Tab-separated table of C-alpha atoms in Angstrom:
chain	number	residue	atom	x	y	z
A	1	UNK	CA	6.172	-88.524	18.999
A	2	UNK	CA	4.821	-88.338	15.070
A	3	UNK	CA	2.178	-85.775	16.564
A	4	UNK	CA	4.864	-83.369	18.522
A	5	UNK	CA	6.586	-83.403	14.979
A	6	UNK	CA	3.374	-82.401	13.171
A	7	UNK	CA	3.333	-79.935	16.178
A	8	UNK	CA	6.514	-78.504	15.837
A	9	UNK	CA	6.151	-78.043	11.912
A	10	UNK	CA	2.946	-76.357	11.733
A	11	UNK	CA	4.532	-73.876	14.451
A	12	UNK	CA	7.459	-73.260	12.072
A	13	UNK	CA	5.056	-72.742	9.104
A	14	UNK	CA	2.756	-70.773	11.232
A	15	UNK	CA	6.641	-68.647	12.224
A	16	UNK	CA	6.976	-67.635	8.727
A	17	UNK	CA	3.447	-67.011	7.580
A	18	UNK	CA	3.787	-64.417	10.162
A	19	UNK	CA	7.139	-63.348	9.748
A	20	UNK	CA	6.225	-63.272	5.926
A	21	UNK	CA	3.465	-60.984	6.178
A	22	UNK	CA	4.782	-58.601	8.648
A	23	UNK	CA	8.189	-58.461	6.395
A	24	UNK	CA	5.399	-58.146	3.445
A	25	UNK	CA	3.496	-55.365	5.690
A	26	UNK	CA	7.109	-53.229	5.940
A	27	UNK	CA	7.546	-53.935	2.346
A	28	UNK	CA	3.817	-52.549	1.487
A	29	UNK	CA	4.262	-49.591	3.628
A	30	UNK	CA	7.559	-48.750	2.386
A	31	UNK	CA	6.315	-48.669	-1.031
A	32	UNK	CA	3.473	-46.985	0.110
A	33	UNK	CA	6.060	-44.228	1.512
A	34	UNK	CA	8.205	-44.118	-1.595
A	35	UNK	CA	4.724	-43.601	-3.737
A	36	UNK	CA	3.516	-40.708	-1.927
A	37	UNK	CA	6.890	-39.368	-2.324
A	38	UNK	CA	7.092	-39.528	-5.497
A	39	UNK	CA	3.790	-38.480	-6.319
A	40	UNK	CA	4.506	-35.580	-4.554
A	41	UNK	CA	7.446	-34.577	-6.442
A	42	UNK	CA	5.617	-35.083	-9.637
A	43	UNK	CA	2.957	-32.825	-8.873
A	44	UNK	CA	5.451	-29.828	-7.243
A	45	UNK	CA	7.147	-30.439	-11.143
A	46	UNK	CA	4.091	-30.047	-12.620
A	47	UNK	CA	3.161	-27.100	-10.884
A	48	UNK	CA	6.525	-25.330	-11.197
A	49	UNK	CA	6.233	-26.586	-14.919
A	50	UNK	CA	3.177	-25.039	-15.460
A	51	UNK	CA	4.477	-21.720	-13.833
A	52	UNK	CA	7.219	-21.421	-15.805
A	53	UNK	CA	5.281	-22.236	-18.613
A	54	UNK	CA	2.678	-19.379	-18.014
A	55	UNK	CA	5.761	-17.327	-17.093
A	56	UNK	CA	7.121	-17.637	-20.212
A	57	UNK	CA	3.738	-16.961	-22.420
A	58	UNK	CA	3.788	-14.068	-20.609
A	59	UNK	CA	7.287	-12.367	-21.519
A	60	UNK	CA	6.371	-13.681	-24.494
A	61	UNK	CA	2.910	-11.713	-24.890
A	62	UNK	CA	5.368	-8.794	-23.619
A	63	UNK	CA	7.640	-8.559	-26.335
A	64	UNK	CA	4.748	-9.063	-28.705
A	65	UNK	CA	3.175	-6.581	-27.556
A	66	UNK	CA	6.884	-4.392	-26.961
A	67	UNK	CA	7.327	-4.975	-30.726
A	68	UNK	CA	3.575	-4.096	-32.253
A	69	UNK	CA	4.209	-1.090	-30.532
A	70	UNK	CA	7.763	0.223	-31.662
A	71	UNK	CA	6.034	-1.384	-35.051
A	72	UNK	CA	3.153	1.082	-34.940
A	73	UNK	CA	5.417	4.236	-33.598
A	74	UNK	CA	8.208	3.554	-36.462
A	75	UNK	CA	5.015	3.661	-39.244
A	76	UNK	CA	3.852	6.736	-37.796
A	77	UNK	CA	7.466	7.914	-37.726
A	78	UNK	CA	8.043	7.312	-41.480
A	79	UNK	CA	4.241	8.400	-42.742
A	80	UNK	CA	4.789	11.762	-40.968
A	81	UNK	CA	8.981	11.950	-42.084
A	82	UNK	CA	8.036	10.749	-46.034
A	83	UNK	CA	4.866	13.508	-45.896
A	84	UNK	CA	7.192	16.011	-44.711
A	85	UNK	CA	9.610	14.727	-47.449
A	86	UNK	CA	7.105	15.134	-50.200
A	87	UNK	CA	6.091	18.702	-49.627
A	88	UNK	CA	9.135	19.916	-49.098
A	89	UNK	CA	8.548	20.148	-46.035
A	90	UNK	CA	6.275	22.704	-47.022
A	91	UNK	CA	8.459	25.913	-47.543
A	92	UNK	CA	10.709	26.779	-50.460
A	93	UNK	CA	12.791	28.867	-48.351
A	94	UNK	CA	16.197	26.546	-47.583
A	95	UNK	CA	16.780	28.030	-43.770
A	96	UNK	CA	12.851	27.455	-43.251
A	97	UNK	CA	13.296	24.169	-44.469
A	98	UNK	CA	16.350	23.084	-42.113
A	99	UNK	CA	13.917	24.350	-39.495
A	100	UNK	CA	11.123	22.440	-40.251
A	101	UNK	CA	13.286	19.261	-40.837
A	102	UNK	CA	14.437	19.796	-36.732
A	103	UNK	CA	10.554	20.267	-35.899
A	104	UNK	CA	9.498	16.400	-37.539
A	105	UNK	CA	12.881	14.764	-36.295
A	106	UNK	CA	11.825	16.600	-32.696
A	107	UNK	CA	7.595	15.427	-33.076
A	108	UNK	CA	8.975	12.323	-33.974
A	109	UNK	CA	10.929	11.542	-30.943
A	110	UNK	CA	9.022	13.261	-28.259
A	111	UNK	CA	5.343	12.157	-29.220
A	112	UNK	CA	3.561	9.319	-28.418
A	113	UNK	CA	2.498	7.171	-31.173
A	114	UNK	CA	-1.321	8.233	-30.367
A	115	UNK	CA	0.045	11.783	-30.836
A	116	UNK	CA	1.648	10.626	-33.947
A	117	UNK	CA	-1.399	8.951	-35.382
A	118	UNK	CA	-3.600	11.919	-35.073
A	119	UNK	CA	-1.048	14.333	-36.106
A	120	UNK	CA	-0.594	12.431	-39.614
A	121	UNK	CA	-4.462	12.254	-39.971
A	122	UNK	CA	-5.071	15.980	-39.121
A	123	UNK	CA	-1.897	16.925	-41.960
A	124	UNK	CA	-3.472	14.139	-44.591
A	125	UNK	CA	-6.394	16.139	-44.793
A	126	UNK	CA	-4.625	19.773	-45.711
A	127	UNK	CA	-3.772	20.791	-49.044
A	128	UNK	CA	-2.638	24.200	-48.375
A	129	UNK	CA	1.331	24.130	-46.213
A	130	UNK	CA	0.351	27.271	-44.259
A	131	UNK	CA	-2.124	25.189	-42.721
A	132	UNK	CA	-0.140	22.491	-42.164
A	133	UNK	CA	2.536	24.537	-40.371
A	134	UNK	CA	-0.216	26.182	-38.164
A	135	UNK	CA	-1.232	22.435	-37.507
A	136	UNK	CA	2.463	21.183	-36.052
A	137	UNK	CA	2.676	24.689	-34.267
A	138	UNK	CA	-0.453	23.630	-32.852
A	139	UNK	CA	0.591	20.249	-31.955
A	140	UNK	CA	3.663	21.356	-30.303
A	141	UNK	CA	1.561	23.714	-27.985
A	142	UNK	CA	-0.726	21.132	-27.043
A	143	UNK	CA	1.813	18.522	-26.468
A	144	UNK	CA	3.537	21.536	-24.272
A	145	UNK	CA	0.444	22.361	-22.396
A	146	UNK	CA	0.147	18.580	-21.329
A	147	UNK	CA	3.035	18.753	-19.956
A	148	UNK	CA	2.847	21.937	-17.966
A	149	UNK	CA	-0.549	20.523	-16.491
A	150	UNK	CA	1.051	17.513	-15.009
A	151	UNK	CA	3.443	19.818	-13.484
A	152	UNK	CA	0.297	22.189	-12.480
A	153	UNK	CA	-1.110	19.227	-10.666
A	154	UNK	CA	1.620	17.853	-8.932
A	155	UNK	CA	1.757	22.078	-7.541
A	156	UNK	CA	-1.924	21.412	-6.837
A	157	UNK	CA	-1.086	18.406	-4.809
A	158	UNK	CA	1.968	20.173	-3.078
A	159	UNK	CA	-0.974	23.546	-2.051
A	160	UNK	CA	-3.417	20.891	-0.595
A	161	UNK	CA	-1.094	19.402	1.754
A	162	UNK	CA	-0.180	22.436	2.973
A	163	UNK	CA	-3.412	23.865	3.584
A	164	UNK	CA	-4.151	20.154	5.467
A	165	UNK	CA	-1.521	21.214	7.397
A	166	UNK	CA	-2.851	24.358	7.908
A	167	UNK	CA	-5.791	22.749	8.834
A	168	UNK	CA	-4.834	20.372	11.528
A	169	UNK	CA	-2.403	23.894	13.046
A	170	UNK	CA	-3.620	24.370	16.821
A	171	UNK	CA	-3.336	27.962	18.371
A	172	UNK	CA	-2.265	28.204	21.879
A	173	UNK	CA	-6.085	28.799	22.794
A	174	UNK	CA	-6.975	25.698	21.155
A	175	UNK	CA	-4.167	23.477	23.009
A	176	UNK	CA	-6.078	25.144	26.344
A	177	UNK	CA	-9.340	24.578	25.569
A	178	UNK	CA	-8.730	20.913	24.478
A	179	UNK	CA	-6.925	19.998	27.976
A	180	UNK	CA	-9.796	21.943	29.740
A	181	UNK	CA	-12.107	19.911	27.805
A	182	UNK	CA	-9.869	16.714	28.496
A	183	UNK	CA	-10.685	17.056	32.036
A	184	UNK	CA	-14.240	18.168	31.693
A	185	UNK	CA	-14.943	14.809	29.551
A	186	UNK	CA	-12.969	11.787	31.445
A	187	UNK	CA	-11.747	8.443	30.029
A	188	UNK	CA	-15.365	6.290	29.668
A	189	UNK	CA	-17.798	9.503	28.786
A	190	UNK	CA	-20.016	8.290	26.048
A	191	UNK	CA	-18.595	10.255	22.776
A	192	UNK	CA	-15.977	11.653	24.572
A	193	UNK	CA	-13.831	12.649	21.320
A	194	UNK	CA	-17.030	14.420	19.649
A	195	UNK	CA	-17.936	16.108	23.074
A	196	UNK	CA	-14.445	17.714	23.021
A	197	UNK	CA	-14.331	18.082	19.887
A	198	UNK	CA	-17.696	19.994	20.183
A	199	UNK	CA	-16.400	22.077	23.026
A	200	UNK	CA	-13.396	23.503	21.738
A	201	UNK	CA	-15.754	24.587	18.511
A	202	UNK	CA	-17.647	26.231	20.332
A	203	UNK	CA	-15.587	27.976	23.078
A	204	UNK	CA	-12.448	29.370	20.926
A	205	UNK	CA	-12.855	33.093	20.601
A	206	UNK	CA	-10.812	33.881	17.281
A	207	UNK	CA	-12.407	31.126	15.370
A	208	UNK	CA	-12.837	33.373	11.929
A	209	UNK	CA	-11.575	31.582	9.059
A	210	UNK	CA	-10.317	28.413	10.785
A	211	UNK	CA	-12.437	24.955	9.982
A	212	UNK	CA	-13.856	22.965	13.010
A	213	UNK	CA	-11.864	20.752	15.072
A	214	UNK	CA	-12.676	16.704	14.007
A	215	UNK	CA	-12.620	13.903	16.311
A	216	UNK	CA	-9.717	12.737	14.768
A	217	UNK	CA	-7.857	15.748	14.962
A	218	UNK	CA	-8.525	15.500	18.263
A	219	UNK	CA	-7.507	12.306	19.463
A	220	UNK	CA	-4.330	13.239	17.532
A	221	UNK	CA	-3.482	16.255	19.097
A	222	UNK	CA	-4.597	14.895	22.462
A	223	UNK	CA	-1.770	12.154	22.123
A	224	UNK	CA	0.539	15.227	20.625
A	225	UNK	CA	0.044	16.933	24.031
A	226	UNK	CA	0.755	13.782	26.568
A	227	UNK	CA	3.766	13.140	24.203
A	228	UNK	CA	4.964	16.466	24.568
A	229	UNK	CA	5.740	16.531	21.051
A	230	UNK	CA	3.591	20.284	20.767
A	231	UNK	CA	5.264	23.468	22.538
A	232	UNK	CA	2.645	24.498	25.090
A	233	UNK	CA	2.161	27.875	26.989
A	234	UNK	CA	3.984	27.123	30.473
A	235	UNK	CA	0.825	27.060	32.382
A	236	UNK	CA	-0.727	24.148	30.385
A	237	UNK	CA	2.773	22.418	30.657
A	238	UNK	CA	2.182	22.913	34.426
A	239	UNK	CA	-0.944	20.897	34.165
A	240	UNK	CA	0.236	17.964	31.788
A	241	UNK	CA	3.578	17.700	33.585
A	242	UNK	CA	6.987	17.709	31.558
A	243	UNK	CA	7.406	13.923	31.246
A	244	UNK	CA	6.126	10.912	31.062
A	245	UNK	CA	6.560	8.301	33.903
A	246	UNK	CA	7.924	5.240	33.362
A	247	UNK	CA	6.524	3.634	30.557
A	248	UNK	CA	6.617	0.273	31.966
A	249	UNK	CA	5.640	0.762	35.588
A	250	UNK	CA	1.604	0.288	35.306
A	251	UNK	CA	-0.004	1.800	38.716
A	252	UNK	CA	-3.452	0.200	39.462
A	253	UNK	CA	-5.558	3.115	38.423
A	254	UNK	CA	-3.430	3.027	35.182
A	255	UNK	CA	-4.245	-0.694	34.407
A	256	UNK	CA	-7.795	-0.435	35.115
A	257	UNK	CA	-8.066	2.378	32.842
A	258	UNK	CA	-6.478	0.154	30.135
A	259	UNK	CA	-8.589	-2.555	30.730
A	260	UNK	CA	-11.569	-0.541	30.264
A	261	UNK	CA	-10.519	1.184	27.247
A	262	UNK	CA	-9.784	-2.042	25.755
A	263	UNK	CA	-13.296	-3.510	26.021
A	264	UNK	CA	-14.167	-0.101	24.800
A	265	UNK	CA	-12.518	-0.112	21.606
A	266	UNK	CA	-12.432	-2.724	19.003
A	267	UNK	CA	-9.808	-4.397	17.574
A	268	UNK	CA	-11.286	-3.578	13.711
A	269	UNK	CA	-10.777	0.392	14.853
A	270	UNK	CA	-7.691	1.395	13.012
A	271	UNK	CA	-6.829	3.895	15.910
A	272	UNK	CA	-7.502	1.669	18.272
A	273	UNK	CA	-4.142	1.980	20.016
A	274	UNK	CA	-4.666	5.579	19.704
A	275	UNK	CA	-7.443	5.723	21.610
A	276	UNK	CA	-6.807	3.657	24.578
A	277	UNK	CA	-3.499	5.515	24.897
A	278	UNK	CA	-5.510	8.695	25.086
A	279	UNK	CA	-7.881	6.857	27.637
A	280	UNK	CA	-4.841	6.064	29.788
A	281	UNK	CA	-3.546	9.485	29.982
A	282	UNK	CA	0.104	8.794	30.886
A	283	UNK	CA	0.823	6.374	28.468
A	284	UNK	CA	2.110	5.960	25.366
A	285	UNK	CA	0.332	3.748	22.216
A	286	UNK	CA	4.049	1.681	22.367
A	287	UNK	CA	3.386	1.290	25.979
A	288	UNK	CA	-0.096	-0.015	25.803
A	289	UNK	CA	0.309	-2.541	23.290
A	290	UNK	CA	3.636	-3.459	24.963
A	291	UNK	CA	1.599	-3.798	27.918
A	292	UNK	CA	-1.476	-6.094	26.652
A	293	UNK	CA	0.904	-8.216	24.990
A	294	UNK	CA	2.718	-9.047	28.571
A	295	UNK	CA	-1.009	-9.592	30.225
A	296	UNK	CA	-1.862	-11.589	27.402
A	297	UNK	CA	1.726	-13.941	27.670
A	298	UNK	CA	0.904	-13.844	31.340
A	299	UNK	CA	-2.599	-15.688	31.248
A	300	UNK	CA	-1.282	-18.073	28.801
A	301	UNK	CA	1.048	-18.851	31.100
A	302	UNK	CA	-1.124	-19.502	33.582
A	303	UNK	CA	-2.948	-22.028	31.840
């Protein structure tokens, strides 16, 4: 009877121990939990502390460097204003004078401090105010020239593009020649864009003047063609058809093709799509990927 007591006790105490340690275990991992957390939290402060931090030093190293400047362009502003001031602006004739008080008000506003800088140097070193007002004319011209050539090369830029344009303009013969060639160098011929490309270079008739064809002009006029987005001589329209069939209905010969063309062009070629939409033939880039996306869904399915 003593012994069941013992018994029964050191089951109780053996109860809690275990009870204790699992309630200790919860505690442990709880605090473990909460720990994490907050570590967590102190480190995303830190970080957005630090941001705003450098975020700050940097508006600040802004304005600094917004005030050295107006600093610098209001010194030039008052060396060239209190120069002018103490040659009289270097004329003794009062209507020259009003003019010349416009001209460094008008230098002072539209140049750049730079401009400014160099402007007061170059007048520091003349004695004689003839020279000094051929100096500000001369300023003025070159600050006027400067300008003019920025709208000279944006004019520049504007006569390239269009002779680009020019460039990449197919004649009628050219559109023939390039669906001939098409034809004559199938989907899967080994530098089929450069063989075409070669072709119609060398079989158009009023060639004078015009640049070669490029492979890339090609491909892109090739596509412009299928597309119908090009108006074509009625007999060449006869041979590419007047539409394209449905984009989504993919015949076997048509899927084949794609497959092919795929293996055949990489995924790093930036015209890849391009490309195997030319391969296809009756297809259009949209289509293709549109298509390889639903064969690629399709065998993930699968699995």
């Amino acid at each position: 009877m003593h012994s069941s007591r013992l018994l029964s006790a050191d089951l109780a105490s053996i109860k809690d121990k275990v009870k204790e340690d699992r309630q200790r275990a919860i505690r442990e991992k709880q605090e473990a939990i909460e720990r994490e957390k907050r570590e967590k939290e102190e480190a995303e402060q830190k970080i957005k502390e630090e941001q705003e931090r450098k975020a700050k030093e940097e508006r600040e190293k802004e304005k600094k460097e917004r005030d050295i400047a107006k600093k610098a362009m209001a010194q030039q502003r008052r060396r060239l204003k209190k120069m002018a001031d103490e040659a009289g602006h270097w004329t003794e004739n009062p209507r020259d004078k009003l003019t010349e008080m416009e001209r460094i008000e008008r230098i002072c506003i539209g140049f750049s401090v730079d401009q400014l800088r160099e402007l007061c140097d170059k007048v520091e070193q003349l004695t004689v105010a003839s020279e000094v007002v051929q100096a500000l004319d001369d300023a003025e011209i070159m600050k006027k020239e400067a300008a003019a050539g920025v709208k000279l090369t944006k004019e520049e830029e504007k006569n390239k593009e269009n002779e680009k344009q020019e460039k990449e303009t197919w004649t009628s013969e050219e559109i023939q020649l390039l669906v001939k060639a098409s034809n004559t160098f199938p989907s899967g011929t080994v530098d089929r864009w450069t063989q075409i490309a070669e072709y119609i270079n060398e079989h158009r008739k009023n060639s004078a003047g015009l640049p070669p064809k490029t492979e890339k002009q090609v491909i892109k006029q090739c596509k412009a063609v299928q597309t119908m987005n090009v108006k074509l001589p009625s007999t060449t329209q006869n041979q590419l058809g007047t539409a394209l069939p449905d984009e989504d209905n993919w015949s076997a010969t048509e899927q084949k093709l794609l497959e092919e063309s795929i293996k055949r062009h990489k995924s790093s070629d930036p015209e890849r799509w391009e490309k195997i939409s030319t391969d296809v033939g009756t297809k259009s880039k949209k289509a293709c990927i549109r298509r390889f996306k639903y064969l690629v869904q399709m065998v993930k399915n699968k699995k």
